[in-house]
Amino acid sequence: QSVLTQPPSASGTPGQRVTISCSGSSSNIGSYAVNWYQHLPGTAPKLLIDGQNQRPSGVPDRFSASKSGTSASLAISGLQSEDEADYYCATWDDNLSGWVFGGGTKLTVL
Amino acid sequence: EVQLVESGGGLVQPGGSLRLSCAASGFSFSSYWMSWVRQAPGKGLEWVANIKQDGSEKNYVDSVKGRFTISRDDAKNSVYLQMNSLRVEDTAVYYCGASMDVWGQGTTVTVSS
């Protein structure tokens, strides 16, 4: 059971906009910024958006993030087949004195 | 180009030990917190440990406290994870990261008899 809750799956057709939610509590998302990662198992996780809501060089602006209270979300617009991957939210947790990840959301491009 | 290369993974019996290494290049290593995360087969990403720039602060996930030790050698631009008393549930791909921003390709640890 992950400290941060994400839907296990999401899907969309090419060109659509999809959002992935991440729910936490006052000890994590409520107090700290959230990172979002894209991951294909067996490869290096890729930072999509950092805690300052910045996209590293090379990440298209189709990816955006927001946060409100103890929840955060990642939005992907203009969905492309190459976006099919696992997506994770992560942040620091005061109660655990460590980083916590969401359980991950598997995005399928139909 | 920022690069992180993990090594040291392998097959080990329950109760055994392994030392993972991560060689960094392309950035000012001594200026960054360094972390290890892992992914068990069929599971999601799990943060394991991190270490502050000067090594004065180290944090661990509860499941590895007392068994794993993170360390760094700024002269060698390297971070390490000493894993003792390994359990079957430690089987995973282990990734090294700089400031939770950039990650290596991972090294596989299999704990099995």
Coordinates of C-alpha atoms in Angstrom, one line a residue:
Chain A
Q1 CA 0.0 0.0 0.0
S2 CA 1.7 3.2 -1.2
V3 CA 1.6 6.4 0.9
L4 CA 0.7 8.3 -2.3
T5 CA -2.4 7.0 -4.1
Q6 CA -2.5 6.9 -7.9
P7 CA -4.9 5.1 -10.2
P8 CA -3.3 1.9 -11.4
S9 CA -4.2 2.6 -15.1
A10 CA -5.2 5.4 -17.5
S11 CA -5.8 5.4 -21.2
G12 CA -6.5 7.7 -24.1
T13 CA -6.4 8.0 -27.9
P14 CA -3.8 9.9 -29.8
G15 CA -4.3 13.6 -29.5
Q16 CA -6.4 13.4 -26.4
R17 CA -5.6 14.9 -23.0
V18 CA -5.3 12.7 -20.0
T19 CA -4.7 13.4 -16.3
I20 CA -3.2 11.3 -13.6
S21 CA -4.0 12.0 -10.0
C22 CA -1.8 11.6 -6.9
S23 CA -3.4 11.8 -3.5
G24 CA -1.5 12.2 -0.3
S25 CA -1.7 13.8 3.1
S26 CA -0.5 16.8 5.1
S27 CA 2.8 15.2 5.9
N28 CA 3.8 14.8 2.2
I29 CA 2.0 16.5 -0.6
G30 CA 0.4 19.0 1.7
S31 CA 3.9 20.2 2.8
Y32 CA 6.2 19.6 -0.1
A33 CA 6.4 19.9 -3.9
V34 CA 5.8 16.9 -6.1
N35 CA 8.0 15.3 -8.7
W36 CA 6.6 13.4 -11.6
Y37 CA 8.5 10.6 -13.4
Q38 CA 8.0 8.5 -16.6
H39 CA 9.3 5.0 -16.4
L40 CA 9.7 2.0 -18.7
P41 CA 10.7 -1.0 -16.6
G42 CA 14.4 -1.8 -17.1
T43 CA 15.3 1.7 -18.2
A44 CA 16.3 4.8 -16.2
P45 CA 13.3 6.7 -14.6
K46 CA 12.9 10.0 -16.3
L47 CA 12.0 13.2 -14.5
L48 CA 9.1 14.9 -16.3
I49 CA 8.4 17.8 -13.9
D50 CA 10.3 18.7 -10.8
G51 CA 9.0 20.2 -7.5
Q52 CA 9.3 23.7 -8.8
N53 CA 7.0 22.7 -11.7
Q54 CA 9.9 22.9 -14.2
R55 CA 10.4 20.6 -17.1
P56 CA 14.0 19.4 -17.7
S57 CA 15.4 20.1 -21.0
G58 CA 13.9 17.9 -23.7
V59 CA 10.6 17.3 -21.9
P60 CA 7.8 18.6 -24.2
D61 CA 5.4 21.2 -22.9
R62 CA 2.6 18.7 -23.5
F63 CA 3.4 17.6 -19.9
S64 CA 2.1 19.8 -17.1
A65 CA 1.5 19.4 -13.4
S66 CA -0.6 21.1 -10.7
K67 CA -1.1 20.7 -6.9
S68 CA -3.9 21.6 -4.6
G69 CA -3.9 20.9 -0.9
T70 CA -2.9 17.2 -0.4
S71 CA -3.4 16.2 -4.1
A72 CA -1.4 16.6 -7.2
S73 CA -2.0 15.8 -10.9
L74 CA -0.1 15.3 -14.1
A75 CA -1.7 16.3 -17.4
I76 CA -0.6 15.1 -20.8
S77 CA -2.1 16.9 -23.8
G78 CA -1.8 15.8 -27.4
L79 CA -1.3 12.2 -26.4
Q80 CA 1.2 10.3 -28.5
S81 CA 2.0 6.6 -28.8
E82 CA 5.4 7.2 -27.3
D83 CA 3.8 8.4 -24.1
E84 CA 2.8 4.8 -23.3
A85 CA 4.7 4.2 -20.0
D86 CA 4.4 4.0 -16.2
Y87 CA 4.0 7.4 -14.4
Y88 CA 4.9 8.0 -10.8
C89 CA 4.5 10.9 -8.4
A90 CA 7.0 11.4 -5.5
T91 CA 7.6 13.7 -2.7
W92 CA 9.2 13.9 0.8
D93 CA 7.2 12.7 3.8
D94 CA 7.8 14.2 7.2
N95 CA 6.3 11.2 9.2
L96 CA 8.6 8.7 7.4
S97 CA 11.6 11.0 7.0
G98 CA 12.0 9.8 3.5
W99 CA 10.8 10.0 -0.1
V100 CA 7.6 8.3 -1.0
F101 CA 6.4 7.3 -4.4
G102 CA 2.9 6.7 -5.7
G103 CA 2.0 3.2 -6.7
G104 CA 2.4 4.2 -10.4
T105 CA -0.1 4.6 -13.2
K106 CA 0.2 2.6 -16.4
L107 CA -0.8 4.8 -19.3
T108 CA -2.1 3.0 -22.5
V109 CA -2.4 4.9 -25.7
L110 CA -5.3 3.2 -27.6
Chain B
E1 CA 26.4 14.9 -20.3
V2 CA 25.1 13.7 -16.9
Q3 CA 25.8 10.0 -16.5
L4 CA 25.2 7.6 -13.6
V5 CA 26.4 4.0 -14.0
E6 CA 25.5 1.4 -11.4
S7 CA 27.3 -1.8 -10.8
G8 CA 27.7 -4.6 -8.3
G9 CA 24.4 -6.4 -8.7
G10 CA 24.1 -10.1 -8.9
L11 CA 22.7 -13.3 -7.4
V12 CA 23.1 -13.8 -3.6
Q13 CA 21.6 -16.2 -1.1
P14 CA 19.3 -14.9 1.7
G15 CA 21.3 -13.5 4.5
G16 CA 24.2 -12.6 2.2
S17 CA 25.7 -9.2 1.3
L18 CA 26.3 -7.1 -1.8
R19 CA 27.8 -3.7 -2.3
L20 CA 26.3 -1.6 -5.1
S21 CA 28.4 1.2 -6.6
C22 CA 27.3 4.2 -8.7
A23 CA 29.8 6.2 -10.8
A24 CA 28.8 9.7 -11.6
S25 CA 30.0 12.1 -14.3
G26 CA 29.0 15.2 -16.1
F27 CA 28.0 17.3 -13.1
S28 CA 29.3 18.6 -9.8
F29 CA 28.8 15.4 -7.8
S30 CA 29.8 16.9 -4.4
S31 CA 26.9 19.5 -4.7
Y32 CA 24.1 17.0 -4.8
W33 CA 22.2 14.7 -2.5
M34 CA 22.4 11.2 -3.9
S35 CA 19.7 8.5 -3.7
W36 CA 19.0 4.9 -4.4
V37 CA 15.5 3.7 -5.4
R38 CA 14.5 0.2 -6.4
Q39 CA 11.8 -1.7 -8.4
A40 CA 10.9 -5.2 -7.4
P41 CA 9.5 -7.5 -10.2
G42 CA 6.0 -6.5 -11.1
K43 CA 6.0 -3.6 -8.5
G44 CA 6.4 0.1 -8.5
L45 CA 9.3 2.4 -7.7
E46 CA 10.4 2.5 -4.0
W47 CA 12.8 5.0 -2.5
V48 CA 15.5 3.2 -0.5
A49 CA 18.0 5.7 0.9
N50 CA 19.7 9.1 0.4
I51 CA 22.8 10.9 1.5
K52 CA 23.5 14.6 1.9
Q53 CA 26.2 16.4 0.1
D54 CA 28.7 16.2 2.9
G55 CA 27.6 12.8 4.1
S56 CA 26.3 14.2 7.4
E57 CA 22.7 13.1 6.9
K58 CA 21.5 9.7 5.7
N59 CA 17.9 8.5 5.5
Y60 CA 16.5 5.0 4.8
V61 CA 13.2 3.4 4.2
D62 CA 12.1 1.5 7.2
S63 CA 12.4 -1.9 5.5
V64 CA 16.1 -1.6 5.1
K65 CA 17.1 0.3 8.3
G66 CA 19.9 -1.5 10.1
R67 CA 20.7 -3.7 7.1
F68 CA 21.7 -1.2 4.3
T69 CA 24.2 1.6 4.5
I70 CA 24.6 4.4 2.0
S71 CA 27.9 6.2 1.6
R72 CA 29.7 8.4 -0.8
D73 CA 33.3 9.2 -2.0
D74 CA 33.4 12.6 -3.5
A75 CA 37.0 12.1 -4.7
K76 CA 35.8 9.2 -6.8
N77 CA 32.4 10.8 -7.7
S78 CA 30.8 7.7 -6.4
V79 CA 27.9 6.6 -4.1
Y80 CA 27.6 3.2 -2.6
L81 CA 24.9 1.0 -1.1
Q82 CA 26.2 -1.7 1.3
M83 CA 23.4 -4.3 1.6
N84 CA 23.7 -6.9 4.4
S85 CA 21.3 -9.6 5.7
L86 CA 19.6 -9.6 2.3
R87 CA 16.1 -11.0 2.0
V88 CA 14.2 -12.4 -0.9
E89 CA 12.0 -9.3 -0.9
D90 CA 15.1 -7.1 -1.6
T91 CA 15.1 -8.6 -5.1
A92 CA 14.9 -5.7 -7.4
V93 CA 16.5 -3.4 -10.0
Y94 CA 18.4 -0.8 -8.0
Y95 CA 18.7 2.7 -9.5
C96 CA 21.1 5.4 -8.4
G97 CA 19.9 9.0 -8.6
A98 CA 21.3 12.6 -8.3
S99 CA 19.0 14.8 -6.3
M100 CA 16.0 12.7 -7.4
D101 CA 16.3 14.3 -10.8
V102 CA 18.6 12.1 -13.0
W103 CA 18.9 8.3 -12.8
G104 CA 21.1 5.5 -14.0
Q105 CA 20.1 2.5 -15.9
G106 CA 20.0 0.3 -12.9
T107 CA 21.7 -2.9 -11.6
T108 CA 19.8 -6.1 -10.8
V109 CA 19.9 -7.7 -7.4
T110 CA 18.4 -11.2 -7.0
V111 CA 18.2 -12.8 -3.6
S112 CA 17.4 -16.5 -3.9
S113 CA 18.5 -19.8 -2.5

